[in-house]
Coordinates of C-alpha atoms in Angstrom, one line a residue:
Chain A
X652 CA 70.7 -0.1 -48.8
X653 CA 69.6 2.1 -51.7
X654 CA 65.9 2.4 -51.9
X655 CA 63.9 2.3 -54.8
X656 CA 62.0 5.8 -55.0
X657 CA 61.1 6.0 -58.9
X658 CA 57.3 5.3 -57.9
X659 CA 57.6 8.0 -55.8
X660 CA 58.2 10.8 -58.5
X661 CA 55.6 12.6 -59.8
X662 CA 55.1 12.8 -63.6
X663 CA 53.9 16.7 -63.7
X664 CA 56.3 19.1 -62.9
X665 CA 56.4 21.6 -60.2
X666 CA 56.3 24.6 -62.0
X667 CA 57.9 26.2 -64.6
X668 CA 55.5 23.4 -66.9
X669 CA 53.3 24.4 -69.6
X670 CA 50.3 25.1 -67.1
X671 CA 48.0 27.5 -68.8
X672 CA 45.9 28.2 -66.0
X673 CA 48.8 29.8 -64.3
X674 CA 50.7 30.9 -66.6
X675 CA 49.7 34.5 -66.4
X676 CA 53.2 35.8 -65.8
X677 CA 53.1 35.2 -62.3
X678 CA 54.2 31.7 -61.7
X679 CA 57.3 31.7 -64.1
X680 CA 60.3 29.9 -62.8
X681 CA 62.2 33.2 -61.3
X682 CA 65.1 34.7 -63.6
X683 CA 67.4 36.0 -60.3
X684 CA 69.3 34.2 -58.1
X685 CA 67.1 33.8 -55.0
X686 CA 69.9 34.3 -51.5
X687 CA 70.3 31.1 -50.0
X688 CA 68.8 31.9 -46.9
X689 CA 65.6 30.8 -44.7
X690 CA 65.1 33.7 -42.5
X691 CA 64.9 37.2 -45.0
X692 CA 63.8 39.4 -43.0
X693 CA 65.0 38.1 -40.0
X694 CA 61.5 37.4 -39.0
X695 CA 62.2 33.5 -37.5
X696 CA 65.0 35.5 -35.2
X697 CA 62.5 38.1 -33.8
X698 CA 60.0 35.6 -33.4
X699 CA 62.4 33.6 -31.5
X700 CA 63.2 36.7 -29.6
X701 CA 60.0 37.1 -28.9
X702 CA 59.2 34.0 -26.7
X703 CA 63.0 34.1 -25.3
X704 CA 62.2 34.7 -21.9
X705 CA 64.3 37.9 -22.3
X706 CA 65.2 38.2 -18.5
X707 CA 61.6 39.3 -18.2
X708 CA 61.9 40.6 -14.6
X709 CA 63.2 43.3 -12.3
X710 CA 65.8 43.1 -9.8
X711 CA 67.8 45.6 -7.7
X712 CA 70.3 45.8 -5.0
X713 CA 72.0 48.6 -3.9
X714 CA 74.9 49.3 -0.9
X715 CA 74.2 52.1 1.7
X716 CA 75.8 52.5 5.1
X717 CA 73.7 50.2 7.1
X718 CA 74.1 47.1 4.2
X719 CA 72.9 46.4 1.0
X720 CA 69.3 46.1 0.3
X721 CA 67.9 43.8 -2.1
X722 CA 64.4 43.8 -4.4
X723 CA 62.6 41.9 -6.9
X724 CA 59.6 41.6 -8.5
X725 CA 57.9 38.0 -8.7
X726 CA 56.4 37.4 -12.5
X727 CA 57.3 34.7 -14.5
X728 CA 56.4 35.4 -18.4
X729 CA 57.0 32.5 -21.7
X730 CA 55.9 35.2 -24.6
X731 CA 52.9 36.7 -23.5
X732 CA 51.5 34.2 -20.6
X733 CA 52.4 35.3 -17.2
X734 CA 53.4 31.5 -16.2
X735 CA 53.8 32.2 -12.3
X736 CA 53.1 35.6 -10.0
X737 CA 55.1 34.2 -7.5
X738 CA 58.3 33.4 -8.6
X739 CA 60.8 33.6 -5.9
X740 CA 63.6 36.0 -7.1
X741 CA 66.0 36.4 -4.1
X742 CA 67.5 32.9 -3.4
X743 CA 68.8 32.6 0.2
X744 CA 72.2 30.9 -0.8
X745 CA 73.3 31.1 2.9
X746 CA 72.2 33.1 6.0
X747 CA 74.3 36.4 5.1
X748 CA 74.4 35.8 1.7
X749 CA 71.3 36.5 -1.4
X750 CA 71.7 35.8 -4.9
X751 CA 69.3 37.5 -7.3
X752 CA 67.3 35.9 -10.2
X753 CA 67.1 37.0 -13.9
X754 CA 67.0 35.5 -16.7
X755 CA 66.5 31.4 -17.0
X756 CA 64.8 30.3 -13.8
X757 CA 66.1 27.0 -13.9
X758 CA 69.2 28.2 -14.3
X759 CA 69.5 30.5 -11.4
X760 CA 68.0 28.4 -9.2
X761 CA 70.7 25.3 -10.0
X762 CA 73.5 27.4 -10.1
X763 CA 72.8 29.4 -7.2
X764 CA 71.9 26.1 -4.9
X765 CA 75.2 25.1 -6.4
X766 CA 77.2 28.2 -5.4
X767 CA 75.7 27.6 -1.9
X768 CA 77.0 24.3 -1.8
X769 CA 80.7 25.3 -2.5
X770 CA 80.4 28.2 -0.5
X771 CA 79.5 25.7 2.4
X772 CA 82.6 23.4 1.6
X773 CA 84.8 26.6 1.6
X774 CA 83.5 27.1 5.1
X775 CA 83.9 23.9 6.4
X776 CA 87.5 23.2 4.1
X777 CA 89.2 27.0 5.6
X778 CA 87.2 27.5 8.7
X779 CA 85.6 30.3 7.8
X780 CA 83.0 32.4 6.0
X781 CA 83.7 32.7 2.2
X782 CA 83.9 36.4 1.0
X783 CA 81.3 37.9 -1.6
X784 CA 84.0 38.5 -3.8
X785 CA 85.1 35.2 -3.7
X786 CA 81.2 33.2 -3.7
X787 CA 80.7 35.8 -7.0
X788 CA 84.2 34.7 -8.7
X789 CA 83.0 31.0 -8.0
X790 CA 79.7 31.4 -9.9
X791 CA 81.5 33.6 -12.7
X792 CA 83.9 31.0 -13.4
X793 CA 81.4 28.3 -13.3
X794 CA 79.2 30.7 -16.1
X795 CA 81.9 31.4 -17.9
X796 CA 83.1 27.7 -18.6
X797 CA 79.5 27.4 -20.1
X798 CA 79.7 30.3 -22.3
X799 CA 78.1 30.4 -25.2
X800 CA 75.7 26.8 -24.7
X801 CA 73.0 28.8 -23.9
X802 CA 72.3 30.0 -20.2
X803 CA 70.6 32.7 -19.4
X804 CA 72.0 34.2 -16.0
X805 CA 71.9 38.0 -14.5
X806 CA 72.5 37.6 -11.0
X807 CA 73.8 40.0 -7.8
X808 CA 75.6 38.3 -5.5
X809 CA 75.2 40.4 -2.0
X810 CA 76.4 39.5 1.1
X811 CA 78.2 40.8 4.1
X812 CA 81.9 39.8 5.0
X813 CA 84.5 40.7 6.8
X814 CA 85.0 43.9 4.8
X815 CA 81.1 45.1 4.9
X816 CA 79.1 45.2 2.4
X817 CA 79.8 43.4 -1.0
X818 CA 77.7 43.5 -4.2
X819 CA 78.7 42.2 -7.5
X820 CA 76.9 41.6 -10.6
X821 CA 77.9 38.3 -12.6
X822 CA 76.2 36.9 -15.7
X823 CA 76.0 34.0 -18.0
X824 CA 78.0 35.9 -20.5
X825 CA 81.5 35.6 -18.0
X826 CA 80.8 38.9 -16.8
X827 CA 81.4 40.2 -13.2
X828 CA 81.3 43.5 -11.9
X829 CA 81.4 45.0 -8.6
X830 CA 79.7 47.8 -7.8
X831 CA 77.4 50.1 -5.2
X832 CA 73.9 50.2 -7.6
X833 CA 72.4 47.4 -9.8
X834 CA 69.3 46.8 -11.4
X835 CA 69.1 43.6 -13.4
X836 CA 65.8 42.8 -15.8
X837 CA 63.7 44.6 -18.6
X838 CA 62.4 46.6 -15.5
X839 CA 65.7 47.9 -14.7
X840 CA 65.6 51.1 -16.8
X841 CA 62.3 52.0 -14.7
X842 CA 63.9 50.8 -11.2
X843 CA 67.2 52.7 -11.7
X844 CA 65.3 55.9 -12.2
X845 CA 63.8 55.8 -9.3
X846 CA 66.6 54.2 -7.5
X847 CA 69.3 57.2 -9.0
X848 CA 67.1 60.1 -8.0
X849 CA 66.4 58.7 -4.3
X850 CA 69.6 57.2 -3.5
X851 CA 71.5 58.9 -0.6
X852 CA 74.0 57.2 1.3
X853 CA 72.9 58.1 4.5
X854 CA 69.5 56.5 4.6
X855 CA 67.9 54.6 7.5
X856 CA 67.1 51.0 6.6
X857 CA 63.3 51.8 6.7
X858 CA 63.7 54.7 4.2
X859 CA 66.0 52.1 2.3
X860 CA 63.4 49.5 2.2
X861 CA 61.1 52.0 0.8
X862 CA 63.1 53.2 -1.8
X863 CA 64.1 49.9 -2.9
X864 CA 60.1 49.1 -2.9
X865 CA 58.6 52.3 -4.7
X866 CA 61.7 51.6 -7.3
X867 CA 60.1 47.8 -8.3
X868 CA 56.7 48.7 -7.7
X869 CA 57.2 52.0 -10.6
X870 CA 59.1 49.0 -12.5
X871 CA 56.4 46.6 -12.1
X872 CA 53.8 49.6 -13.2
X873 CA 55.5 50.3 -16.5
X874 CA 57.0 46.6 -17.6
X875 CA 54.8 44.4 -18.8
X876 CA 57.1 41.7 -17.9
X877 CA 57.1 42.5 -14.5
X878 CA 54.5 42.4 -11.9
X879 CA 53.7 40.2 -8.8
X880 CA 54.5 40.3 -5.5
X881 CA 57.8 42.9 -4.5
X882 CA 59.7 41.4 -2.0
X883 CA 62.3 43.3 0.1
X884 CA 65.3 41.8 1.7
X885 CA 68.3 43.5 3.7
X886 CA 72.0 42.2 4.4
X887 CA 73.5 43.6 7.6
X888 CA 76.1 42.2 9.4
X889 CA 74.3 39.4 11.7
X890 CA 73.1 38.4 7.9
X891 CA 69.8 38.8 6.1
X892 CA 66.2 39.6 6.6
X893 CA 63.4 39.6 5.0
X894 CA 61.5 43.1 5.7
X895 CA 58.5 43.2 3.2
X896 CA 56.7 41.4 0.6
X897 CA 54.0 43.1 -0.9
X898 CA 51.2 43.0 -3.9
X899 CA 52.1 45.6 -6.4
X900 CA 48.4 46.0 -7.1
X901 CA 47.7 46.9 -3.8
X902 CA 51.0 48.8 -3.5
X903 CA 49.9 50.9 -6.3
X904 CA 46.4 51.9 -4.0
X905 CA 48.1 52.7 -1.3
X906 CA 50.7 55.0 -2.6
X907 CA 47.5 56.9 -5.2
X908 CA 44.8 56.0 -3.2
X909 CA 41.1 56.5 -5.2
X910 CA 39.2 59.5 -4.1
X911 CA 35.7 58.6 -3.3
X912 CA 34.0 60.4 -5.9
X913 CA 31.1 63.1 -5.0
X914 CA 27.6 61.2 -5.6
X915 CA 25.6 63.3 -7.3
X916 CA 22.4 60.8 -7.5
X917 CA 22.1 57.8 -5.7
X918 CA 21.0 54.9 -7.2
X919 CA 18.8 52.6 -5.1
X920 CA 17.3 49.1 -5.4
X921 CA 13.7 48.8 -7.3
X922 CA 11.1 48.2 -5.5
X923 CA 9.1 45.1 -6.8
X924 CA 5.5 46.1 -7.2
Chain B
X1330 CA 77.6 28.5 -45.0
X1331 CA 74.5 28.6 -43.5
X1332 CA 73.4 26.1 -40.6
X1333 CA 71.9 23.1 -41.9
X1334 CA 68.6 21.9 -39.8
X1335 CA 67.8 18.7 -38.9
X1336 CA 64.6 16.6 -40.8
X1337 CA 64.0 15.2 -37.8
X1338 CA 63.1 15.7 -33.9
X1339 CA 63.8 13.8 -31.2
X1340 CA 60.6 14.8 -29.3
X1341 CA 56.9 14.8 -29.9
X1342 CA 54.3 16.0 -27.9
X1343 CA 51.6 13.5 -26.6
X1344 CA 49.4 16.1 -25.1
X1345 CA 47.3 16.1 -22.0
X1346 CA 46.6 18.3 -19.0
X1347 CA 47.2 17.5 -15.5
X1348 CA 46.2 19.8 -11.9
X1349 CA 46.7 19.5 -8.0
X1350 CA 45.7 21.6 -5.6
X1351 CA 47.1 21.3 -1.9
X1352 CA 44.8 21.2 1.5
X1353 CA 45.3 21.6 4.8
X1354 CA 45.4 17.9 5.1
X1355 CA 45.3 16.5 2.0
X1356 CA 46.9 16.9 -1.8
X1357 CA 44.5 16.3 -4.8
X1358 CA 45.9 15.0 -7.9
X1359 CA 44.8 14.4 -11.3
X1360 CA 45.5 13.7 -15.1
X1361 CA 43.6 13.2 -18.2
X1362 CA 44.2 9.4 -20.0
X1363 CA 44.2 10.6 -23.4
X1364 CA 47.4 10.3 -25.5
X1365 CA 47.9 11.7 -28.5
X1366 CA 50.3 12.7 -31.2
X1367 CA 49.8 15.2 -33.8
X1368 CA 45.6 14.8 -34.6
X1369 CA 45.4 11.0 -34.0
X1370 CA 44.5 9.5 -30.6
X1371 CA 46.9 6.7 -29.8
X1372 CA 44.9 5.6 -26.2
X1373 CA 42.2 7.1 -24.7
X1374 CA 43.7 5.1 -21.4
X1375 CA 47.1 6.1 -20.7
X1376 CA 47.7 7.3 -17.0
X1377 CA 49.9 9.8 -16.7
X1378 CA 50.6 9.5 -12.9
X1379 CA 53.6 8.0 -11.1
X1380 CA 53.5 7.3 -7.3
X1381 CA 57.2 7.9 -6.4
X1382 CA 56.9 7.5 -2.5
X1383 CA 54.3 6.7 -0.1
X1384 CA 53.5 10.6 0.1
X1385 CA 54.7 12.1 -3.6
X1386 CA 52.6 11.1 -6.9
X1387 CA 53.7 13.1 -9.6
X1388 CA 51.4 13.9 -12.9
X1389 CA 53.7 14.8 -16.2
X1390 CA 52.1 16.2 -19.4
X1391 CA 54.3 16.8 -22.5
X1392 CA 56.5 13.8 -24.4
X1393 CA 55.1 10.2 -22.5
X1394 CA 58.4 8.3 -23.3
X1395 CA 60.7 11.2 -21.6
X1396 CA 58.0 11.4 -18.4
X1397 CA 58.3 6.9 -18.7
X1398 CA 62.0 7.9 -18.5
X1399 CA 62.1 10.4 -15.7
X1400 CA 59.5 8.3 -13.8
X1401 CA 62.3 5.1 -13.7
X1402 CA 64.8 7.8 -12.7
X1403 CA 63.3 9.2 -10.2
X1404 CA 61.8 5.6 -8.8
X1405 CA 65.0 3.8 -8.7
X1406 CA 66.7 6.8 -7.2
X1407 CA 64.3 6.4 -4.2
X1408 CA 64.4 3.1 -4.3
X1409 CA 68.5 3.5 -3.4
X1410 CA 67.2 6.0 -0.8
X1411 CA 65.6 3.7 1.0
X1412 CA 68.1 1.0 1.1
X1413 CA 71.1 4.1 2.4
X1414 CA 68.2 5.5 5.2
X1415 CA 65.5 3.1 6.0
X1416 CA 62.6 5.2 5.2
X1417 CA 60.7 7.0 2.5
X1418 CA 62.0 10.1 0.7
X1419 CA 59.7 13.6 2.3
X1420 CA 57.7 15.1 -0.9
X1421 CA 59.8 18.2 -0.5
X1422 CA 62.9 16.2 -0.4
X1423 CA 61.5 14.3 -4.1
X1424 CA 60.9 17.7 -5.5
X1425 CA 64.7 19.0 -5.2
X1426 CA 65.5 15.4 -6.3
X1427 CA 63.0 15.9 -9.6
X1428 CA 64.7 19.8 -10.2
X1429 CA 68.2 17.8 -10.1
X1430 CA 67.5 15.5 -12.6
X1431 CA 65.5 17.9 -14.8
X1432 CA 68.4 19.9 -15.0
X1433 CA 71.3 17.4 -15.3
X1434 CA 69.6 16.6 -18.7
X1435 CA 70.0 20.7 -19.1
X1436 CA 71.3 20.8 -22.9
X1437 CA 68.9 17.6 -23.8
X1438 CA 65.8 18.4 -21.7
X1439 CA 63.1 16.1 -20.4
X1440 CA 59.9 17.3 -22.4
X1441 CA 58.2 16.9 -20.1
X1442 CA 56.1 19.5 -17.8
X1443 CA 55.3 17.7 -14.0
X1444 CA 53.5 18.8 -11.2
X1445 CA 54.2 17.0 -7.6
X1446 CA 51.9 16.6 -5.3
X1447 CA 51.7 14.9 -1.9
X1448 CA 51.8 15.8 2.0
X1449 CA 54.8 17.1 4.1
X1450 CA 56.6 16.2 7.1
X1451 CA 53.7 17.8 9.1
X1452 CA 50.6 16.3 6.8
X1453 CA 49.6 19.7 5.2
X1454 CA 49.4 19.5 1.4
X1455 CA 51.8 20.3 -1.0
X1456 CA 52.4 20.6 -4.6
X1457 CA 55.8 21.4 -6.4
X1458 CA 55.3 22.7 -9.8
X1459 CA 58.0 22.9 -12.6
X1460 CA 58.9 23.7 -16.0
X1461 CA 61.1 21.3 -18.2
X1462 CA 64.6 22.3 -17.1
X1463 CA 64.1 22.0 -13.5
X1464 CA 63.1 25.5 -12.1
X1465 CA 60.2 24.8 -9.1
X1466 CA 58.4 26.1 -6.8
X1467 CA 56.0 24.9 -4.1
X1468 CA 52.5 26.6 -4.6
X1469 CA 49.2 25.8 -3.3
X1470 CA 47.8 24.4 -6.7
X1471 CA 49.0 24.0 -10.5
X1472 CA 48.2 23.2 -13.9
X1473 CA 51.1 21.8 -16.7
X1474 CA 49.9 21.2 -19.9
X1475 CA 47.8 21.3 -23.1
X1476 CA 44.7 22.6 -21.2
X1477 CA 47.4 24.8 -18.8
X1478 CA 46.5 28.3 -19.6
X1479 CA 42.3 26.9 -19.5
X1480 CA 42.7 25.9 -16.4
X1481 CA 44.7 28.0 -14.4
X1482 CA 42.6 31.7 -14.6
X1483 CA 40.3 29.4 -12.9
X1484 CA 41.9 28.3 -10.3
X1485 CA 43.5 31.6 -10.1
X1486 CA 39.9 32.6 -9.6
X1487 CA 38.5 30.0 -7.0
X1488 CA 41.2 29.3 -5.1
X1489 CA 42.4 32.8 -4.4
X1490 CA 45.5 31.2 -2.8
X1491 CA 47.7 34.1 -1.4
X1492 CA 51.4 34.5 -2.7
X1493 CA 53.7 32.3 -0.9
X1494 CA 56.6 35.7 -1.1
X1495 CA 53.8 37.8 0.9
X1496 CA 54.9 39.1 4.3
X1497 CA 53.2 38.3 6.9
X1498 CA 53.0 34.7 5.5
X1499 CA 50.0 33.5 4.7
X1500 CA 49.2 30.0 4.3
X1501 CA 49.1 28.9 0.4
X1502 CA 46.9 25.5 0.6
X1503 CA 43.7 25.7 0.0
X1504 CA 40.6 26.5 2.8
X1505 CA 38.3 24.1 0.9
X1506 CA 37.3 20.7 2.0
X1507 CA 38.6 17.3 0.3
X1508 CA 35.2 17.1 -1.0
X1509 CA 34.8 20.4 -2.7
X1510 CA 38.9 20.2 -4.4
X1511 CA 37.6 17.0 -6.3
X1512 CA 34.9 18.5 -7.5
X1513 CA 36.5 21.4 -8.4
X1514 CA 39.1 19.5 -10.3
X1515 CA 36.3 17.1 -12.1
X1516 CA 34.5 21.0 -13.5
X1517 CA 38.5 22.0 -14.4
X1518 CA 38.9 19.1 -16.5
X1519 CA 35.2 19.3 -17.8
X1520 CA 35.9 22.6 -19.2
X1521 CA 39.2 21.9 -20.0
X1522 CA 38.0 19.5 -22.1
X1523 CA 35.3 21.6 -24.6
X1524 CA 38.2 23.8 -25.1
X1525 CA 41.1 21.7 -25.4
X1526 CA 41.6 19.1 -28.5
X1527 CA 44.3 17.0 -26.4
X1528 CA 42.3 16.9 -22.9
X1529 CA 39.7 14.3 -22.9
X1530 CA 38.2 10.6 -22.6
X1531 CA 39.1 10.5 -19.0
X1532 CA 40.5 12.1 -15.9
X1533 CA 42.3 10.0 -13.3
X1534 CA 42.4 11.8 -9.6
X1535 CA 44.8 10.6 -6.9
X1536 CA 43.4 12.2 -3.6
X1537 CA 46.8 11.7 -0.9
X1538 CA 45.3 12.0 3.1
X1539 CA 46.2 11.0 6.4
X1540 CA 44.6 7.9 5.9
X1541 CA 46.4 6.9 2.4
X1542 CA 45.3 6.9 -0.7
X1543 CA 41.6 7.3 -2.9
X1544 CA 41.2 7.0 -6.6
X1545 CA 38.7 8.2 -8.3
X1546 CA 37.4 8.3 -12.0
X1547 CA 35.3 10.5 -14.5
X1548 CA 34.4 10.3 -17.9
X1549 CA 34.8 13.0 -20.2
X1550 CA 34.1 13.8 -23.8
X1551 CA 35.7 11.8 -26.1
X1552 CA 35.3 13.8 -28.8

């Protein structure tokens, strides 16, 4: 049905009409082509950008010869409002297996309870454990039938199988990587200094742990985005634990603790007369 | 050629605030009743809590005819549970069941921002909070909504409830008395309520214990 708009239209034209009040040069109808385009200087992108949650968050993991040891901050950030401190990061999938979180939390979480459920149904269809290679080709192939709609996954898949030690990153773009060192977040280029000058094969698990600590604290310290609660997990063979989780503001005192400063004069309470 | 846009959204926010804050043996919930879109008020009596099981109430701020949605979801899904098992569904239990259906509607999303509250197996408090695609957590209190970010520095402030991820654990529920949480929730939403254009008329709180189930009512601005 065609409706009837004429009342509608307005007698005076927009501009470009003998308006002398305006007519100073200004408001002239313009005599180039104006680009057919919303967004010029791509500031509705940026601004966009700017409340993505832009895997706001940092996560590590790393192999050494007693396992792989795992870390992660816990701040959860929409723009600039830190929406949780205590986020959980490292998502027990199955007892000797930890999937990290960056990026959508929904999306990890879903997708990683997921993965545990097929790596379950592996176990019980084959009689035994999956492998980390296979659990991270499940969840890559899962991301990458969804690529491009819009999920926001960075994730490290480390676990301990029949080989040892397996770590692989995988994210939401299809990609999956295996490797020995990972940081995942807009921390990571803070955590991956620390981690890379530190690093030694060799270490004990208690001089891993710390490492892995001081390396999301100095992350947490620097990245705005990051903050919370740093939580440290290992993977050995009889599966994981959970070995620290600590304030990063407190974590900051004890590793620069405040000298008391000399009191020169005392201050003390008046008297009332 | 450029992507055209749509003149029109499926959504529209209706505004609102609502808290709970988890005790040792009980789970305080509440919501304002205004409902709103755009400037206008549309009812200064809408409730925006849903009991979903004898020990889970959920409050949902954001777009009311998604929440009336999810609520009938996430009622008739219990009420199949009940039939298959013979009992009521735990709160912890409800709040995977909530973060499924949040995120089955992943690419078409429920606006709409809940908090669950309610006891668990063992009676202590509990609240689940979430954001509209399905990502929760349990915490010892929370605040969704227009009056969100008033609220929750506050609670941040007087609750001082420890981070769940700390090791040793420390319990996250609340030390204070049932007495004390409802208050503190009646000076939230007070507050709330100078500051916040969509919080208002009046605040509905669900207080869950070992004995059942209190409601109680305050006035608030209407302005």
């Amino acid at each position: 049905m065609k409706l009837d708009f004429s009342g509608l239209e307005s007698s005076a034209p927009l501009y470009g009409g003998n308006n002398e009040l305006l007519s100073d040069g200004f408001s002239a109808a313009p005599s180039f082509d104006l680009p057919v385009t919303s967004d010029f200087d791509d500031f509705q992108k940026n601004s966009i950008q700017m409340v993505k949650p832009a895997k706001g968050t940092t996560t590590l993991a790393f192999i050494f010869k007693d396992g792989v040891m795992v870390a992660a901050d816990s701040r959860a950030s929409m723009g600039g409002y830190i929406s949780s401190q205590s986020v959980k990061k490292i998502i027990e999938i199955n007892p000797y297996m930890l999937g990290t979180m960056a990026g959508g939390a929904a999306d990890c979480q879903f997708w990683h309870r997921n993965l545990g459920i097929k790596c379950r149904l592996h176990e019980l269809a084959n009689k035994r454990r999956i492998s980390v290679t296979g659990a991270s080709k499940l969840l890559a192939n899962i991301l990458y039938s969804y690529r491009g709609m819009g999920l926001s996954v960075g994730t490290m898949i480390a676990g301990w199988d029949e080989k040892g030690p397996g770590l692989y990153y995988v994210d939401s773009e299809g990609g999956r990587l295996k490797g020995t060192k990972f940081s995942v977040g807009s921390g990571s280029p803070y955590a991956y200094g620390v981690l890379d000058s530190g690093y030694k094969y060799d270490m004990t698990i208690d001089e891993a742990a710390e490492l892995a600590r001081r390396a999301i604290y100095h992350a947490t310290f620097r990245d705005g985005a990051s903050g919370g609660v740093a939580s440290v997990y290992h993977v050995g063979p009889t599966g994981w634990t959970k070995l620290s989780g600590d304030d990063v503001g407190e974590l900051h005192y004890s590793y620069y603790p405040v000298e008391p400063a000399v009191v020169e004069q005392e201050m003390t309470e008046a008297v009332a007369v | 050629m450029p992507k055209e846009h749509a003149n029109w959204s499926p959504y529209d926010n209706n505004g609102g605030t609502c808290v709970a804050i988890a005790g040792a043996d009980y789970c305080v919930i509440a919501a304002d009743t205004r409902m709103s879109t755009g400037y206008s008020i549309l009812t200064r009596d809408y409730s925006k809590i849903c009991k979903l099981a004898d020990k889970s109430f959920m409050a949902s701020s954001g777009f009311q005819a998604d929440v009336k949605a999810l609520q009938k979801v996430l009622s008739s899904r219990h009420l199949i549970y009940q039939h298959q098992h013979n009992k009521q569904m735990s709160c912890p239990a409800m709040a995977q069941l909530l973060s499924n259906t949040l995120y089955y509607k992943r690419f078409f999303p429920y606006y709409a921002f809940n908090v669950l509250g309610g006891l668990d197996s063992e009676g202590k408090g509990c609240v689940f909070t979430y954001d509209a695609v399905g990502s929760y957590e349990r915490v010892g209190y929370s605040a969704q909504g227009s009056g969100a970010t008033l609220i929750t520095p506050f609670l941040d402030n007087q609750l001082k409830s420890p981070s769940p991820l700390l090791l040793p654990a420390k319990d996250a529920v609340t030390p204070l008395s049932e007495a004390e949480a409802v208050d503190l929730v009646k000076t939230c939403f007070s507050s709330a309520t100078e500051r916040d254009i969509y919080t208002g008329d009046s605040v509905e709180i669900i207080i869950l214990n070992a004995s059942g189930v209190r409601h109680e009512s305050e006035q608030l601005r209407k302005d």
